[in-house]
Coordinates of C-alpha atoms in Angstrom, one line a residue:
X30 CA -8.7 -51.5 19.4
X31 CA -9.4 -47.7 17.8
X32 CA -7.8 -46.3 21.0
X33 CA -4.7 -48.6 20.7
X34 CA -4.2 -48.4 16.9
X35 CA -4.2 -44.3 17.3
X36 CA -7.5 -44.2 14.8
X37 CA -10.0 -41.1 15.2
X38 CA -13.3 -41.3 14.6
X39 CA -12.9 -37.5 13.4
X40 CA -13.1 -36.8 9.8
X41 CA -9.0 -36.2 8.7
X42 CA -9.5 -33.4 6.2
X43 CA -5.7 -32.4 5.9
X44 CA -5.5 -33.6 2.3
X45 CA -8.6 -32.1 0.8
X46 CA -6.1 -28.8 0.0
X47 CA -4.7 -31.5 -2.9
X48 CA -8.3 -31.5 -4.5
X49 CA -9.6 -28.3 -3.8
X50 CA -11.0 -26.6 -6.9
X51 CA -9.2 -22.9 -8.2
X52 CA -12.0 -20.1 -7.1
X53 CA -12.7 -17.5 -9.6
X54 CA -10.3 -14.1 -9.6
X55 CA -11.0 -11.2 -7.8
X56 CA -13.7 -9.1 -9.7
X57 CA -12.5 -5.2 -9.5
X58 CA -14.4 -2.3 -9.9
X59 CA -14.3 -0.9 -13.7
X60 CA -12.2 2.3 -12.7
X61 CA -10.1 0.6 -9.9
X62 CA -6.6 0.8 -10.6
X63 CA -5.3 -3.1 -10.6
X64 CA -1.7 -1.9 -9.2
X65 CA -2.5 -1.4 -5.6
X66 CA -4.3 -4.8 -5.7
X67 CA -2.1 -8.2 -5.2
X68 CA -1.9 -11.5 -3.1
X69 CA -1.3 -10.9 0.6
X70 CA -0.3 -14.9 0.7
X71 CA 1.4 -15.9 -2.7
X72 CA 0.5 -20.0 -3.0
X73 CA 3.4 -21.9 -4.6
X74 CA 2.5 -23.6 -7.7
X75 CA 2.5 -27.1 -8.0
X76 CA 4.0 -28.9 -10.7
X77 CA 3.1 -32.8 -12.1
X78 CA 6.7 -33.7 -10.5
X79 CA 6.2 -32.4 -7.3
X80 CA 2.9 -34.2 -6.6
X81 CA 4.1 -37.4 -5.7
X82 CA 5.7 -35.7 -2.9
X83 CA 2.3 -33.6 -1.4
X84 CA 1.7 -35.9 1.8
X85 CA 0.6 -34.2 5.3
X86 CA 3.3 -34.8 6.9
X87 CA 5.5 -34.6 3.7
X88 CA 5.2 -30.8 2.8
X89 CA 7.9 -29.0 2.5
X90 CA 7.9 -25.8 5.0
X91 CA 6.8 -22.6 2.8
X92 CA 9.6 -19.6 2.8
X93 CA 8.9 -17.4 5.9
X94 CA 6.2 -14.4 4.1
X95 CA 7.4 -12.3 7.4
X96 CA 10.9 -12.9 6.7
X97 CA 11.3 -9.0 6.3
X98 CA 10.0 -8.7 10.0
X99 CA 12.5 -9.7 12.6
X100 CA 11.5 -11.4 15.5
X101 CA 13.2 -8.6 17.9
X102 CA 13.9 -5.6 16.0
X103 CA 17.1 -3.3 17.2
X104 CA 19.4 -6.3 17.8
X105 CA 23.0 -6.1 18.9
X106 CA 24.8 -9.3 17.1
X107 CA 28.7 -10.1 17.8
X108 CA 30.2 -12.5 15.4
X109 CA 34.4 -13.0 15.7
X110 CA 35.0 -9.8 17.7
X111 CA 32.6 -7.7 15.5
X112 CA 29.3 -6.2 16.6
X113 CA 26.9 -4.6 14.9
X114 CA 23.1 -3.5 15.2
X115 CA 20.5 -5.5 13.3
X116 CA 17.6 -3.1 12.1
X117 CA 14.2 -4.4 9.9
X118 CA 14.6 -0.9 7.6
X119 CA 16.6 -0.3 4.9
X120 CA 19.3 2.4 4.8
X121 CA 17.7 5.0 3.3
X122 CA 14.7 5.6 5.8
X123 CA 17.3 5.5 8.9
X124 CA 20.1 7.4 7.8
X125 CA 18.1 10.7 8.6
X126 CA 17.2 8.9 12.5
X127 CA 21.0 7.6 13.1
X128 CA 22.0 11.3 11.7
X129 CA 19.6 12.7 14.2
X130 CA 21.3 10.4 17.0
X131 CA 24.8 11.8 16.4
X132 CA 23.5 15.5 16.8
X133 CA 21.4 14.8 19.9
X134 CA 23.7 13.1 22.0
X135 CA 26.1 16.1 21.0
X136 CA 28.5 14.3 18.8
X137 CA 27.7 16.3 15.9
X138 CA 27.9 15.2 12.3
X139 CA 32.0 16.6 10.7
X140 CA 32.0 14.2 7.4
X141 CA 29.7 12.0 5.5
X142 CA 29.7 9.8 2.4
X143 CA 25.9 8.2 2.2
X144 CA 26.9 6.1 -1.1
X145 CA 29.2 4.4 1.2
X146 CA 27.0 4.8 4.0
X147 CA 29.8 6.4 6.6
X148 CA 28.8 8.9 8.7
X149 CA 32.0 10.9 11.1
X150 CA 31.1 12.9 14.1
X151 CA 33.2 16.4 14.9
X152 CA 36.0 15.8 17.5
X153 CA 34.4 14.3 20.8
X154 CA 37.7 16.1 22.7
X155 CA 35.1 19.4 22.8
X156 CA 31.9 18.3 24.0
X157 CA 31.2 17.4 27.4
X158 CA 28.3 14.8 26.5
X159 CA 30.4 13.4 23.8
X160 CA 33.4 12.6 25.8
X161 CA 31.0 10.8 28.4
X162 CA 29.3 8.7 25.7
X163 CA 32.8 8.0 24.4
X164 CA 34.4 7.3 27.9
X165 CA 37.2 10.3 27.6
X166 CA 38.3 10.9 30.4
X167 CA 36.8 13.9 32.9
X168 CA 39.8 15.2 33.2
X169 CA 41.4 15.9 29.8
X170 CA 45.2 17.1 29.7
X171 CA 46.5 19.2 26.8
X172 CA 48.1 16.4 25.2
X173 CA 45.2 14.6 25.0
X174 CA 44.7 12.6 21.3
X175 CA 41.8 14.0 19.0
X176 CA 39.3 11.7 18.7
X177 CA 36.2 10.8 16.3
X178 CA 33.2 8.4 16.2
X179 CA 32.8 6.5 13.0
X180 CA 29.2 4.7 12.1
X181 CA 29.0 2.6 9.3
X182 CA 25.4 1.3 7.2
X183 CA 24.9 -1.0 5.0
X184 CA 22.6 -3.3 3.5
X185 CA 21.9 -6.4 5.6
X186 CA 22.1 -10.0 5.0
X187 CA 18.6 -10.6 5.8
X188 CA 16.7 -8.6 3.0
X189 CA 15.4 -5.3 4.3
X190 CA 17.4 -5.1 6.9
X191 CA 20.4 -2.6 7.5
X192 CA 23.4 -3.5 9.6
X193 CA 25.3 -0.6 11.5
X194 CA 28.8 -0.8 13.2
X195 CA 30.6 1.6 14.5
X196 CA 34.0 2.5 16.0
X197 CA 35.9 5.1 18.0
X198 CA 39.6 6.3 16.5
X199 CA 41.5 9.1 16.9
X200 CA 42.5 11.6 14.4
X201 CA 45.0 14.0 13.4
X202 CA 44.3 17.6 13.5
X203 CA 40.8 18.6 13.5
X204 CA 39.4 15.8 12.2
X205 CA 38.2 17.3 9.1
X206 CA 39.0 14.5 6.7
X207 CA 36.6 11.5 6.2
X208 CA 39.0 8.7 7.2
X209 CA 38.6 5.2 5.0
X210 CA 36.4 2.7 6.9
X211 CA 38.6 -0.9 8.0
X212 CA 37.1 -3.3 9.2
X213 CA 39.8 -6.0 9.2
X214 CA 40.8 -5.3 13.0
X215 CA 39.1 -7.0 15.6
X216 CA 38.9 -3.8 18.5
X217 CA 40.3 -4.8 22.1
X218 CA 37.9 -6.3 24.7
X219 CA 37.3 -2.7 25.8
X220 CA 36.7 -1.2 22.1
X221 CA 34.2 -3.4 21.6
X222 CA 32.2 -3.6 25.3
X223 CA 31.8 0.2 23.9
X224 CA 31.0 -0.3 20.5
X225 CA 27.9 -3.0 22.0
X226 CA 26.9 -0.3 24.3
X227 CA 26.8 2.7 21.9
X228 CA 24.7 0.2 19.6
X229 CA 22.6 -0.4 22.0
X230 CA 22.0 3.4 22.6
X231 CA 21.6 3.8 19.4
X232 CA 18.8 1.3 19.1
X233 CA 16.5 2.6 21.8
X234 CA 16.6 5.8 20.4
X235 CA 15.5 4.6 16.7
X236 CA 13.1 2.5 18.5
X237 CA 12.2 6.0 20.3
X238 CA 11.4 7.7 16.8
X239 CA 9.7 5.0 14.6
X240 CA 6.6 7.1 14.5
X241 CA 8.9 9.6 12.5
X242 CA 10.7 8.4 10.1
X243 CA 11.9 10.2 7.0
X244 CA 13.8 9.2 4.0
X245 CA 16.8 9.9 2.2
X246 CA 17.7 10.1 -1.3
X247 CA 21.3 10.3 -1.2
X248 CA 21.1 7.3 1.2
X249 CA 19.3 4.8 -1.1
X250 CA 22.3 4.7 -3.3
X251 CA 23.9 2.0 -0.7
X252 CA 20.8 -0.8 -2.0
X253 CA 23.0 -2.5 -3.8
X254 CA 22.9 -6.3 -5.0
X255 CA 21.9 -9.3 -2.8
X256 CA 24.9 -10.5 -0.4
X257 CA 22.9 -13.9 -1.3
X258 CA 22.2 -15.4 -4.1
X259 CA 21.0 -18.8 -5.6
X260 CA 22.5 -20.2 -8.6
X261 CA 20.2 -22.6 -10.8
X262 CA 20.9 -24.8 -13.9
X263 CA 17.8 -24.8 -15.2
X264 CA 14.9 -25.6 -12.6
X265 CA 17.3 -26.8 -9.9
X266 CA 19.2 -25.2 -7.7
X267 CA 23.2 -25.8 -8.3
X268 CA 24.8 -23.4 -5.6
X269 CA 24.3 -20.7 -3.4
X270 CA 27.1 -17.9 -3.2
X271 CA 27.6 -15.6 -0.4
X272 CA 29.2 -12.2 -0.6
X273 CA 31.0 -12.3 2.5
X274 CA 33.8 -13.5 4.5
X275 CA 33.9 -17.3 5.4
X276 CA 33.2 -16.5 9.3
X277 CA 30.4 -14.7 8.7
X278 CA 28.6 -17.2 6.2
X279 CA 29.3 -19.9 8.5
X280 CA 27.6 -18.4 11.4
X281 CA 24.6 -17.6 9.2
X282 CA 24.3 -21.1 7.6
X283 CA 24.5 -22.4 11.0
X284 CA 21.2 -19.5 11.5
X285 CA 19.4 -21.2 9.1
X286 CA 20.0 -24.5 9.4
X287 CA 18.5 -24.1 13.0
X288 CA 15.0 -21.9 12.2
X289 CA 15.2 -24.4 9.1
X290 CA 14.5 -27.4 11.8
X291 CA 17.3 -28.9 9.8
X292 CA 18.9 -31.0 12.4
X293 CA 23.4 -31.0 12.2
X294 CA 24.6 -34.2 12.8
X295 CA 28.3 -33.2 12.5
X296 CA 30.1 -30.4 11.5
X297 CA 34.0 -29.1 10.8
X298 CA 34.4 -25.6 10.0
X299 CA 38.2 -25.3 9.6
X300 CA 37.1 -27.9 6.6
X301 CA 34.1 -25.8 6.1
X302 CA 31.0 -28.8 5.6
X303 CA 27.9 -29.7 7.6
X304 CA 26.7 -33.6 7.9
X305 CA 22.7 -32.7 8.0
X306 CA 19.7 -34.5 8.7
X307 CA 17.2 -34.0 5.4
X308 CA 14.7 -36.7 6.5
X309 CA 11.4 -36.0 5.6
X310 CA 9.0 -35.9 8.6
X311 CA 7.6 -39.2 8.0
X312 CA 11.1 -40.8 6.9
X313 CA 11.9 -39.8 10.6
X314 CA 8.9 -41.6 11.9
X315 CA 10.1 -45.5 13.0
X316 CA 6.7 -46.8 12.4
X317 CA 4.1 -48.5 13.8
X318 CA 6.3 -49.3 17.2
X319 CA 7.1 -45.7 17.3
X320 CA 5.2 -45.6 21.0
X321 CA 7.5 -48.0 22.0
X322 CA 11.0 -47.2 21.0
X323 CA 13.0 -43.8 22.2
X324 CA 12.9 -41.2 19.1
X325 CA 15.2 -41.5 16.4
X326 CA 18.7 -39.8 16.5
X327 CA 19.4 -37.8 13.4
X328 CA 21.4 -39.6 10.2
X329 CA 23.6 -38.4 7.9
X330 CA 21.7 -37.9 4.6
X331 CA 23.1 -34.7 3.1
X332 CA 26.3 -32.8 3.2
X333 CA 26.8 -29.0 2.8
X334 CA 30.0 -27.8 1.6
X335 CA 31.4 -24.0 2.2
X336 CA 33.9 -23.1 -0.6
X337 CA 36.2 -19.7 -0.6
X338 CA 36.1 -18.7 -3.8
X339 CA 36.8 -14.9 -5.1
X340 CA 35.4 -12.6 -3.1
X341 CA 32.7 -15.3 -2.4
X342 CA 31.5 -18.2 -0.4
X343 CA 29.6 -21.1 -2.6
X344 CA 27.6 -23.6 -0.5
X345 CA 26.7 -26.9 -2.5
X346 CA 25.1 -29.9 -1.3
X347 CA 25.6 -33.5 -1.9
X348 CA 23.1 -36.4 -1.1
X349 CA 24.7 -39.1 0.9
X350 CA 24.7 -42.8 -1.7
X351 CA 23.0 -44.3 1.8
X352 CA 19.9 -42.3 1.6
X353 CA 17.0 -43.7 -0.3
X354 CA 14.4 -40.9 0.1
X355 CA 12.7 -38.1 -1.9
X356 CA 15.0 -35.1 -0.1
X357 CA 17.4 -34.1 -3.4
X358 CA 20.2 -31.9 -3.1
X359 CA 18.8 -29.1 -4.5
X360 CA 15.7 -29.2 -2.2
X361 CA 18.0 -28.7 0.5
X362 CA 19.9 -25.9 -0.9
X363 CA 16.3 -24.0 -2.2
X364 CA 15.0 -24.6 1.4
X365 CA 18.3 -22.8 2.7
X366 CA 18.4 -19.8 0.7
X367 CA 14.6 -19.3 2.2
X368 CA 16.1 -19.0 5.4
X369 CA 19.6 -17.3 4.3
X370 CA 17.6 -14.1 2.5

């Protein structure tokens, strides 16, 4: 009967965290300075309201502590005929490397703006390694167009990270005007096979110099204000708005949702709005007959809503009337934005 009714004879001590006593703080030497010391693991407070929800099974995942550290670091992402390189550093430490990049593989460095983070090599026509890392052709002809590489930084999505895209475009004259970044365009097939291969140059030769990095001043300027935020009334989340276009903060919802474990039941993006499973783990649990029935498919119990607004996407959430558990709207949009920034 113990072996049927899946009882252990081992002691379960997965709720004593619940009664476990505060330990006395850290005692620091007299002339240590308190600054350099701090929690490696913050623990998230507890409030009265939330302790009706503290069940093993029932706790909510914490925000991702390593969030700054991506899983594969140097990553080429493509999103709507757009590519760019994924980097866990923030602009200012690798516009010195990416600077370095341009004058090694002989592309040389004509204009720059690091406020706007744009960096504009000399004219590839006159460099034999250039116009192989550009595919010119071997065989140029006196006619030939003038033509520059453009990279562009800027602050990523994820917090400390940078993004970096680049492009190919020709020029008149000598090239010795810092031509306005666009990024509206989608490049052709070919423009962007050698954008994704440039990156990806690009990326082992960071990787190559990580032991040396330096930093720039100048460069730190482009740390500018979160591309996501959360807005609260009060204690509880009401929105979360995103500062950028609607493909891009549909493709990284979609992200989060999934390293969320947040299941999609449905979804219509020309409408822009998610159907999502927000089942606790045991409201997903079918019981004591769960051994003999197949596993639940995933039910409708919140909806997530992408809005266009002015210069901004706002994602809000909505309980379905249906769903009778704990989950609230504004748990789902809190546990989001861990996985958003």
């Amino acid at each position: 009967m113990t072996a049927v009714s899946g009882c252990s004879l081992l002691d379960d001590r997965s709720e004593r965290y619940v009664d476990a006593r505060e330990g006395q703080p850290l005692a620091l030497p007299e002339k240590a300075d308190s600054s350099r010391f701090g929690q490696v693991m913050p623990i998230r407070d507890i409030t009265v309201a939330d302790a009706s929800k503290m069940y093993p099974s029932d706790i909510p995942r914490p925000p991702d502590m390593t969030s700054g550290i991506l899983d594969e670091n140097y990553v080429i992402e493509e999103l709507d005929g757009r590519a760019w390189l994924l980097v866990n550093d923030v602009p200012g430490r690798l516009w010195p490397a990416v600077t370095a990049y341009m004058t090694d593989r002989g592309l040389g460095v004509s204009q720059e703006n690091p406020q706007i983070g744009l960096l504009q090599s000399e004219l590839l026509n006159f460099s034999k390694r250039a116009r192989e890392l550009a595919e010119l052709p071997s065989d140029p002809g006196a006619e030939e167009a003038r033509v520059v590489l453009q990279l562009k930084m800027a602050p990523g999505v994820r917090r400390k990270t940078t993004e970096i895209q680049l492009r190919k475009l020709e020029v008149a004259g000598n090239g010795g005007e810092l031509v306005p970044w666009s990024g509206s365009v989608a490049p052709s097939p070919e423009a962007l096979s050698l954008q994704k291969r440039i990156l990806a140059d690009l990326g082992e030769f960071l990787k190559s110099r990580e032991e040396s990095k330096s930093f720039s001043r100048a460069a730190s300027g482009m740390e500018s204000a979160p591309l996501v935020r959360l807005v609260s009334d009060g204690d509880d989340a009401r929105a979360i708005s995103m500062s950028l276009d609607f493909g891009r903060s549909w493709a990284e919802v979609s992200r989060a949702l999934s390293e969320a474990d947040i299941p999609v039941v449905d979804l219509n993006r020309s409408a822009g709005w998610f159907y999502v499973d927000f089942r606790t783990a045991d409201e997903r649990e079918p019981g004591w007959f769960d051994w003999f029935s197949d596993k639940e498919k995933p039910r409708h119990t919140h909806t997530l809503n992408l809005v266009e607004g002015d210069g901004t996407i706002e994602i809000t959430a909505q309980r379905q009337d249906g769903y009778e558990g704990d989950q609230t709207a504004p748990d789902l949009l809190t546990q989001l934005f861990d996985y958003l920034y």
